[in-house]
Amino acid sequence: MSLARTATRVVHASRSRPWLVIAIIVIMAVASAAGAVRTLGVNTDTTALFDADLPFRVAERDFDRQFPGEIDLVVTVIDGPSAAKANKAADSLAARLARNTALFVSAFNPTGGPFFEKNGVLYLSTAEIDAIGAELAAAQPLLGAISNDRSARGLFRLLALAFTAAAEGEPSTAGIAPTAAQAAAAINATLDGKPAAVDWPGLFSQFQSTSQPRAFVIAKAKLDLTALEQGADATAFIRAQAADLGLTTDNGYRVRLTGEVPLTDEEFATIATGTTLAGVMAVAGVGLLMVLALGSFRLVGVTLFTLLIGFLFTLGWAAISVGEINLISIAFVFMFVGIAVDFAMQYCLHYREERLKRGSVNDTEALDVAGGHMAEPLLLSAATVAIGFFCFLPTAYRGVAELGVIAGGGIIIAFLLNFTLMPALLRLTKLKPETSPVGFVRAAPFNRMLLNHRRRVMVGAAVLMAVATLALPRLVFDFDPMKLKDPHTESMSTALELMDDPLVNANTLSVLVKTRDEIQALSETLEKLPDVGRVQSLFDLVPEDQDTKLTALSDMALFLDPVVNPLHQAAAPTAADILDAARAARAATETYLASPHAAGPLRDAAAQVSDALHRFIDRNDPALGERLSRALLAGFDDALAPLRAMLSAAPVSLDDLPAPLRETYVAQDGRYRLQIFPKDNSRNIDAMARFTNAVRAVAPDAYGPPVVIYESGRIVTQAFATAGGLALVAITFVLLVMFRRIGDVLRVLAPLLLAVTLTLGTCALIGFPLNFANIIALPLLLAVGVAYPIHFVSAWREGEALLLSSPAGRGMLFSALTDTAAFGSMSLATHAGTSSMGLLLTLALAFNLLATLIVLPAILGAPAKRH
């Protein structure tokens, strides 16, 4: 029995019992979707896009077992008014998170706690410690003055000493400017009856650290595996606690979240939001084009209902076949919409053509004939499209392999519904009589021009193809998954900012070794590599030159001990004492302001102090002195605590290091971790490849994000080469079986070759890189690039000369436009990967349209006469 006859009988059976067929199919589709809702999961892990037994995936799991504290992390970045305040805030937040064992396994400040408060100074260089010592020595008389007299009188005496020295040209007094300015502000606020304080911790921090005012809290979260955003509860708790601690912009803090958990959750939210918008735009665009193509709202309704039922079946197929949707396979939504609409549109247009031939008096016969006529081209299209996707099954690129399974199955489902559900629906649909040709009659002159200038068209196509081929070596494959994320989300923008800091760059490699001697030998070898910036191990966390640094700290203690540990305090001042000290301080500021040395921030601060003291003295209110003492000296003792701790630093050994630090560099099995940092901190894919290859040449077992990215890119390239070759062979075989002429097979494949070359060549010329997401445009182009020409070649084999004005031409044009609407809408997504996928698909479809509608008619020429 011929294919056409079989299709005719199936259509006849479906339209003969339309209600029964519709009821059975709808019930099955709803059951399929219900099962998918219960069982179909979502996986946003980019490493899950590859087979679990690949070497780098095995290494990843081993690394996670050895360092369980480095998975499921939320990194809180705290920028504060000063390094001391940021660090204190991080300690407070970490303590709160650690207490919530329902949401967190652990939480700590990697540079905070008692250990770093006491010994953090030893991690500074000797030169930095000497500089701090010099500043403290210069400030000691001033600090001593207020340390022994912690009242407004003591602060006024400090200001008097400072400005007297400044008037004499003492350069070290420039450092008093922030203290003087804050003191003036506190005096004015007290006089105005407002809350007032001097930020002593912030002022003292300049003597304790040269680092930026930033601290981190690293928390290992307990994820809710039943939620779509699995770390949402943990991150919400962090934000709530930060706000409760007053870590707000009003108080000079900025709190941001990044790390594995926020990056994954925000990516999923971005994909969900972007896919929803793109899906709505796709349906709207496809719906409008279908109205123009089919010329009937009722036919559009039939098509959309068939599309919906097919989509429900495809969801069920996805649940059964793969069990989860990944970052790549989510694209099956757009692919199914574009290709399934193409099938339905071709059938409906041929149905209209058959109605026109019969004067619209025998719709049932028109359905049967249209089914028989479309059997071969639709089966060929479905087979070639499905083959194009299924050919990714043998590859290790699981993301596209699963997309191929879902989309390939969906195409087969769409094909079957075209010959079952659609005839049943059309049988119940009342249409207006057909009065005009279905094809674009006005396209006939253009078609004749293509036939008359066949040689020129083919030469032009050959020239374009040659130019594109020459550009192919410039094509860039950038498989860094971080570039697929939305750079505007908090987690991603923060991660990108931290990548610019060589001290916290996560783009590192790690090697596990057994002994310190091995670390020493390997470090010396790696540090000689031009692509390696530095190496670090547990042993590097023991401060260097401790004896020299501790000696310097001991010297500081000699002149600072009276400040941080005063033996006695001056007697409490009377109101008259405070007023006298204020007058002396005002006189000193005015002397300084009148001197030739008055300049810069100190001059501005002196002017502010002078004005504030004038107000205080003129007020002459005895009660103000006590209030002012409380305002000016509140927090002074707390500010001395870190300075006191710094001066008590002691020798540090491996055993003294905090547990979180040790766990970062010592594996569960006792091996030591050697961390290798790149010299080039950028995300340049070529620099990353050089770094990875150079390190692995010395240490083949090195693992880290650069290895994952490098190996992923290599596997993707191999996967597409393998799948492309398999698909080409399989599609060629199917076409030979169906067409039985090698010439017709070549005519179908020629536009495909042209479209693929032009697409990749254009990407190379405009600098548009291929990535994990948009590279799936290639199998789609392979599938659609064969499906479109099949309709033309089939019609040409039937004797159709003017293909552009035929129903097949109309269907081809609007199929391409609907596919472009479906796939191009993806470019509107906020997710960078989805957006780039949409852009490349749109480009590929545009060249496919050019190759099929312009070049293919010229290649085919006039059809041979049928006998």
mmCIF file of N, CA, C and O in Angstrom, residues 504-568:
data_model
loop_
_atom_site.group_PDB
_atom_site.id
_atom_site.type_symbol
_atom_site.label_atom_id
_atom_site.label_comp_id
_atom_site.label_asym_id
_atom_site.label_seq_id
_atom_site.Cartn_x
_atom_site.Cartn_y
_atom_site.Cartn_z
ATOM 1 N N VAL A 504 40.309 37.388 45.021
ATOM 2 C CA VAL A 504 39.081 36.603 45.203
ATOM 3 C C VAL A 504 38.583 36.008 43.892
ATOM 4 O O VAL A 504 37.449 35.557 43.797
ATOM 5 N N ASN A 505 39.413 36.010 42.888
ATOM 6 C CA ASN A 505 39.026 35.464 41.588
ATOM 7 C C ASN A 505 38.719 33.969 41.727
ATOM 8 O O ASN A 505 39.551 33.183 42.170
ATOM 9 N N ALA A 506 37.496 33.578 41.339
ATOM 10 C CA ALA A 506 37.088 32.174 41.448
ATOM 11 C C ALA A 506 37.566 31.349 40.259
ATOM 12 O O ALA A 506 37.417 30.123 40.257
ATOM 13 N N ASN A 507 38.163 32.007 39.280
ATOM 14 C CA ASN A 507 38.579 31.318 38.050
ATOM 15 C C ASN A 507 39.950 30.669 38.255
ATOM 16 O O ASN A 507 40.925 30.999 37.588
ATOM 17 N N THR A 508 40.008 29.724 39.204
ATOM 18 C CA THR A 508 41.279 29.110 39.568
ATOM 19 C C THR A 508 41.239 27.605 39.346
ATOM 20 O O THR A 508 40.176 27.015 39.178
ATOM 21 N N LEU A 509 42.418 27.005 39.359
ATOM 22 C CA LEU A 509 42.551 25.559 39.280
ATOM 23 C C LEU A 509 43.110 25.033 40.600
ATOM 24 O O LEU A 509 43.788 25.770 41.327
ATOM 25 N N SER A 510 42.823 23.774 40.900
ATOM 26 C CA SER A 510 43.303 23.169 42.140
ATOM 27 C C SER A 510 43.917 21.800 41.863
ATOM 28 O O SER A 510 43.433 21.063 40.992
ATOM 29 N N VAL A 511 44.974 21.496 42.619
ATOM 30 C CA VAL A 511 45.633 20.197 42.546
ATOM 31 C C VAL A 511 45.757 19.667 43.971
ATOM 32 O O VAL A 511 46.102 20.422 44.881
ATOM 33 N N LEU A 512 45.465 18.388 44.171
ATOM 34 C CA LEU A 512 45.581 17.766 45.485
ATOM 35 C C LEU A 512 46.867 16.955 45.551
ATOM 36 O O LEU A 512 47.125 16.116 44.682
ATOM 37 N N VAL A 513 47.684 17.203 46.583
ATOM 38 C CA VAL A 513 48.938 16.484 46.774
ATOM 39 C C VAL A 513 49.016 15.989 48.216
ATOM 40 O O VAL A 513 48.292 16.464 49.095
ATOM 41 N N LYS A 514 49.929 15.064 48.465
ATOM 42 C CA LYS A 514 49.960 14.398 49.762
ATOM 43 C C LYS A 514 50.890 15.054 50.779
ATOM 44 O O LYS A 514 50.644 14.993 51.982
ATOM 45 N N THR A 515 51.980 15.657 50.322
ATOM 46 C CA THR A 515 52.967 16.167 51.275
ATOM 47 C C THR A 515 53.332 17.621 50.988
ATOM 48 O O THR A 515 53.094 18.136 49.888
ATOM 49 N N ARG A 516 53.946 18.246 51.981
ATOM 50 C CA ARG A 516 54.394 19.624 51.827
ATOM 51 C C ARG A 516 55.521 19.710 50.814
ATOM 52 O O ARG A 516 55.609 20.691 50.063
ATOM 53 N N ASP A 517 56.349 18.700 50.760
ATOM 54 C CA ASP A 517 57.444 18.698 49.796
ATOM 55 C C ASP A 517 56.907 18.694 48.365
ATOM 56 O O ASP A 517 57.452 19.368 47.474
ATOM 57 N N GLU A 518 55.839 17.924 48.130
ATOM 58 C CA GLU A 518 55.236 17.900 46.797
ATOM 59 C C GLU A 518 54.676 19.271 46.434
ATOM 60 O O GLU A 518 54.789 19.726 45.289
ATOM 61 N N ILE A 519 54.066 19.917 47.412
ATOM 62 C CA ILE A 519 53.526 21.260 47.170
ATOM 63 C C ILE A 519 54.654 22.220 46.800
ATOM 64 O O ILE A 519 54.539 23.015 45.852
ATOM 65 N N GLN A 520 55.742 22.135 47.514
ATOM 66 C CA GLN A 520 56.865 23.034 47.258
ATOM 67 C C GLN A 520 57.413 22.834 45.856
ATOM 68 O O GLN A 520 57.628 23.804 45.103
ATOM 69 N N ALA A 521 57.614 21.577 45.482
ATOM 70 C CA ALA A 521 58.181 21.290 44.163
ATOM 71 C C ALA A 521 57.219 21.705 43.051
ATOM 72 O O ALA A 521 57.623 22.321 42.051
ATOM 73 N N LEU A 522 55.934 21.374 43.221
ATOM 74 C CA LEU A 522 54.944 21.711 42.190
ATOM 75 C C LEU A 522 54.751 23.218 42.098
ATOM 76 O O LEU A 522 54.600 23.771 40.999
ATOM 77 N N SER A 523 54.767 23.894 43.225
ATOM 78 C CA SER A 523 54.601 25.355 43.221
ATOM 79 C C SER A 523 55.721 26.029 42.444
ATOM 80 O O SER A 523 55.485 26.958 41.657
ATOM 81 N N GLU A 524 56.947 25.576 42.672
ATOM 82 C CA GLU A 524 58.083 26.172 41.969
ATOM 83 C C GLU A 524 57.961 25.994 40.466
ATOM 84 O O GLU A 524 58.297 26.895 39.690
ATOM 85 N N THR A 525 57.474 24.838 40.043
ATOM 86 C CA THR A 525 57.300 24.588 38.607
ATOM 87 C C THR A 525 56.182 25.445 38.029
ATOM 88 O O THR A 525 56.329 26.065 36.965
ATOM 89 N N LEU A 526 55.051 25.494 38.734
ATOM 90 C CA LEU A 526 53.888 26.238 38.226
ATOM 91 C C LEU A 526 54.151 27.738 38.178
ATOM 92 O O LEU A 526 53.690 28.429 37.262
ATOM 93 N N GLU A 527 54.852 28.266 39.162
ATOM 94 C CA GLU A 527 55.101 29.707 39.204
ATOM 95 C C GLU A 527 55.970 30.183 38.048
ATOM 96 O O GLU A 527 55.994 31.372 37.740
ATOM 97 N N LYS A 528 56.669 29.276 37.399
ATOM 98 C CA LYS A 528 57.491 29.636 36.250
ATOM 99 C C LYS A 528 56.674 29.744 34.960
ATOM 100 O O LYS A 528 57.170 30.250 33.952
ATOM 101 N N LEU A 529 55.432 29.236 34.975
ATOM 102 C CA LEU A 529 54.603 29.266 33.773
ATOM 103 C C LEU A 529 54.133 30.689 33.497
ATOM 104 O O LEU A 529 53.665 31.386 34.405
ATOM 105 N N PRO A 530 54.222 31.132 32.255
ATOM 106 C CA PRO A 530 53.849 32.522 31.950
ATOM 107 C C PRO A 530 52.374 32.834 32.151
ATOM 108 O O PRO A 530 52.010 33.999 32.335
ATOM 109 N N ASP A 531 51.509 31.817 32.124
ATOM 110 C CA ASP A 531 50.074 32.057 32.264
ATOM 111 C C ASP A 531 49.597 31.948 33.708
ATOM 112 O O ASP A 531 48.405 32.125 33.983
ATOM 113 N N VAL A 532 50.500 31.631 34.636
ATOM 114 C CA VAL A 532 50.145 31.491 36.048
ATOM 115 C C VAL A 532 50.521 32.765 36.798
ATOM 116 O O VAL A 532 51.654 33.244 36.694
ATOM 117 N N GLY A 533 49.549 33.307 37.547
ATOM 118 C CA GLY A 533 49.816 34.508 38.321
ATOM 119 C C GLY A 533 50.477 34.199 39.648
ATOM 120 O O GLY A 533 51.515 34.755 39.990
ATOM 121 N N ARG A 534 49.897 33.292 40.406
ATOM 122 C CA ARG A 534 50.460 32.880 41.684
ATOM 123 C C ARG A 534 49.839 31.560 42.095
ATOM 124 O O ARG A 534 48.829 31.128 41.525
ATOM 125 N N VAL A 535 50.432 30.918 43.091
ATOM 126 C CA VAL A 535 49.893 29.681 43.657
ATOM 127 C C VAL A 535 49.769 29.866 45.159
ATOM 128 O O VAL A 535 50.499 30.673 45.767
ATOM 129 N N GLN A 536 48.847 29.133 45.748
ATOM 130 C CA GLN A 536 48.607 29.295 47.178
ATOM 131 C C GLN A 536 48.181 27.973 47.787
ATOM 132 O O GLN A 536 47.410 27.223 47.192
ATOM 133 N N SER A 537 48.693 27.693 48.980
ATOM 134 C CA SER A 537 48.324 26.481 49.712
ATOM 135 C C SER A 537 48.115 26.836 51.172
ATOM 136 O O SER A 537 48.266 28.001 51.579
ATOM 137 N N LEU A 538 47.799 25.832 51.975
ATOM 138 C CA LEU A 538 47.608 26.051 53.404
ATOM 139 C C LEU A 538 48.848 26.662 54.035
ATOM 140 O O LEU A 538 48.749 27.533 54.911
ATOM 141 N N PHE A 539 49.998 26.245 53.563
ATOM 142 C CA PHE A 539 51.251 26.707 54.165
ATOM 143 C C PHE A 539 51.511 28.183 53.886
ATOM 144 O O PHE A 539 52.247 28.834 54.626
ATOM 145 N N ASP A 540 50.899 28.702 52.815
ATOM 146 C CA ASP A 540 51.052 30.126 52.512
ATOM 147 C C ASP A 540 50.199 30.990 53.430
ATOM 148 O O ASP A 540 50.341 32.219 53.434
ATOM 149 N N LEU A 541 49.273 30.349 54.184
ATOM 150 C CA LEU A 541 48.424 31.109 55.087
ATOM 151 C C LEU A 541 49.098 31.376 56.422
ATOM 152 O O LEU A 541 48.555 32.086 57.266
ATOM 153 N N VAL A 542 50.253 30.781 56.625
ATOM 154 C CA VAL A 542 51.059 31.120 57.802
ATOM 155 C C VAL A 542 51.861 32.368 57.444
ATOM 156 O O VAL A 542 52.633 32.360 56.485
ATOM 157 N N PRO A 543 51.686 33.474 58.168
ATOM 158 C CA PRO A 543 52.345 34.742 57.797
ATOM 159 C C PRO A 543 53.870 34.598 57.702
ATOM 160 O O PRO A 543 54.494 33.870 58.474
ATOM 161 N N GLU A 544 54.448 35.321 56.770
ATOM 162 C CA GLU A 544 55.900 35.328 56.603
ATOM 163 C C GLU A 544 56.526 36.398 57.506
ATOM 164 O O GLU A 544 55.858 37.340 57.939
ATOM 165 N N ASP A 545 57.819 36.251 57.740
ATOM 166 C CA ASP A 545 58.604 37.245 58.494
ATOM 167 C C ASP A 545 57.933 37.604 59.819
ATOM 168 O O ASP A 545 57.865 38.778 60.219
ATOM 169 N N GLN A 546 57.434 36.604 60.510
ATOM 170 C CA GLN A 546 56.703 36.879 61.747
ATOM 171 C C GLN A 546 57.594 37.532 62.806
ATOM 172 O O GLN A 546 57.146 38.430 63.534
ATOM 173 N N ASP A 547 58.823 37.090 62.894
ATOM 174 C CA ASP A 547 59.711 37.658 63.923
ATOM 175 C C ASP A 547 59.890 39.155 63.725
ATOM 176 O O ASP A 547 59.810 39.940 64.685
ATOM 177 N N THR A 548 60.115 39.553 62.478
ATOM 178 C CA THR A 548 60.304 40.977 62.175
ATOM 179 C C THR A 548 59.030 41.765 62.481
ATOM 180 O O THR A 548 59.083 42.856 63.082
ATOM 181 N N LYS A 549 57.901 41.207 62.080
ATOM 182 C CA LYS A 549 56.632 41.907 62.283
ATOM 183 C C LYS A 549 56.285 41.989 63.769
ATOM 184 O O LYS A 549 55.808 43.032 64.245
ATOM 185 N N LEU A 550 56.504 40.903 64.506
ATOM 186 C CA LEU A 550 56.198 40.926 65.932
ATOM 187 C C LEU A 550 57.114 41.890 66.683
ATOM 188 O O LEU A 550 56.697 42.537 67.669
ATOM 189 N N THR A 551 58.350 42.007 66.232
ATOM 190 C CA THR A 551 59.263 42.979 66.841
ATOM 191 C C THR A 551 58.747 44.395 66.631
ATOM 192 O O THR A 551 58.767 45.236 67.547
ATOM 193 N N ALA A 552 58.262 44.663 65.377
ATOM 194 C CA ALA A 552 57.716 45.995 65.084
ATOM 195 C C ALA A 552 56.493 46.279 65.954
ATOM 196 O O ALA A 552 56.310 47.403 66.449
ATOM 197 N N LEU A 553 55.665 45.269 66.155
ATOM 198 C CA LEU A 553 54.475 45.444 66.990
ATOM 199 C C LEU A 553 54.869 45.665 68.455
ATOM 200 O O LEU A 553 54.218 46.438 69.183
ATOM 201 N N SER A 554 55.915 44.989 68.885
ATOM 202 C CA SER A 554 56.398 45.199 70.262
ATOM 203 C C SER A 554 56.889 46.624 70.446
ATOM 204 O O SER A 554 56.666 47.248 71.497
ATOM 205 N N ASP A 555 57.564 47.146 69.440
ATOM 206 C CA ASP A 555 58.026 48.541 69.496
ATOM 207 C C ASP A 555 56.838 49.494 69.576
ATOM 208 O O ASP A 555 56.876 50.494 70.314
ATOM 209 N N MET A 556 55.792 49.191 68.812
ATOM 210 C CA MET A 556 54.585 50.032 68.865
ATOM 211 C C MET A 556 53.975 49.993 70.260
ATOM 212 O O MET A 556 53.490 51.012 70.782
ATOM 213 N N ALA A 557 53.974 48.805 70.855
ATOM 214 C CA ALA A 557 53.339 48.653 72.160
ATOM 215 C C ALA A 557 54.003 49.527 73.211
ATOM 216 O O ALA A 557 53.364 49.978 74.176
ATOM 217 N N LEU A 558 55.296 49.792 73.065
ATOM 218 C CA LEU A 558 56.020 50.602 74.039
ATOM 219 C C LEU A 558 55.415 51.995 74.165
ATOM 220 O O LEU A 558 55.301 52.536 75.261
ATOM 221 N N PHE A 559 55.058 52.602 73.019
ATOM 222 C CA PHE A 559 54.520 53.958 73.099
ATOM 223 C C PHE A 559 52.989 54.001 73.025
ATOM 224 O O PHE A 559 52.384 55.032 73.303
ATOM 225 N N LEU A 560 52.363 52.863 72.678
ATOM 226 C CA LEU A 560 50.905 52.850 72.589
ATOM 227 C C LEU A 560 50.239 52.259 73.820
ATOM 228 O O LEU A 560 49.036 52.445 74.022
ATOM 229 N N ASP A 561 51.001 51.536 74.634
ATOM 230 C CA ASP A 561 50.374 50.907 75.796
ATOM 231 C C ASP A 561 49.715 51.927 76.717
ATOM 232 O O ASP A 561 48.611 51.678 77.223
ATOM 233 N N PRO A 562 50.308 53.092 76.926
ATOM 234 C CA PRO A 562 49.616 54.085 77.766
ATOM 235 C C PRO A 562 48.302 54.564 77.156
ATOM 236 O O PRO A 562 47.435 55.055 77.880
ATOM 237 N N VAL A 563 48.185 54.421 75.822
ATOM 238 C CA VAL A 563 46.948 54.849 75.159
ATOM 239 C C VAL A 563 45.872 53.791 75.308
ATOM 240 O O VAL A 563 44.724 54.073 75.683
ATOM 241 N N VAL A 564 46.229 52.545 74.997
ATOM 242 C CA VAL A 564 45.223 51.481 74.988
ATOM 243 C C VAL A 564 44.978 50.921 76.385
ATOM 244 O O VAL A 564 43.911 50.342 76.654
ATOM 245 N N ASN A 565 45.961 51.071 77.276
ATOM 246 C CA ASN A 565 45.806 50.573 78.649
ATOM 247 C C ASN A 565 46.249 51.654 79.639
ATOM 248 O O ASN A 565 47.258 51.503 80.356
ATOM 249 N N PRO A 566 45.550 52.791 79.705
ATOM 250 C CA PRO A 566 45.978 53.892 80.586
ATOM 251 C C PRO A 566 45.948 53.471 82.050
ATOM 252 O O PRO A 566 45.030 52.781 82.502
ATOM 253 N N LEU A 567 46.977 53.885 82.792
ATOM 254 C CA LEU A 567 47.067 53.501 84.197
ATOM 255 C C LEU A 567 46.086 54.290 85.063
ATOM 256 O O LEU A 567 45.639 53.818 86.106
ATOM 257 N N HIS A 568 45.799 55.537 84.661
ATOM 258 C CA HIS A 568 44.859 56.323 85.449
ATOM 259 C C HIS A 568 44.114 57.282 84.523
ATOM 260 O O HIS A 568 44.547 57.569 83.401
#
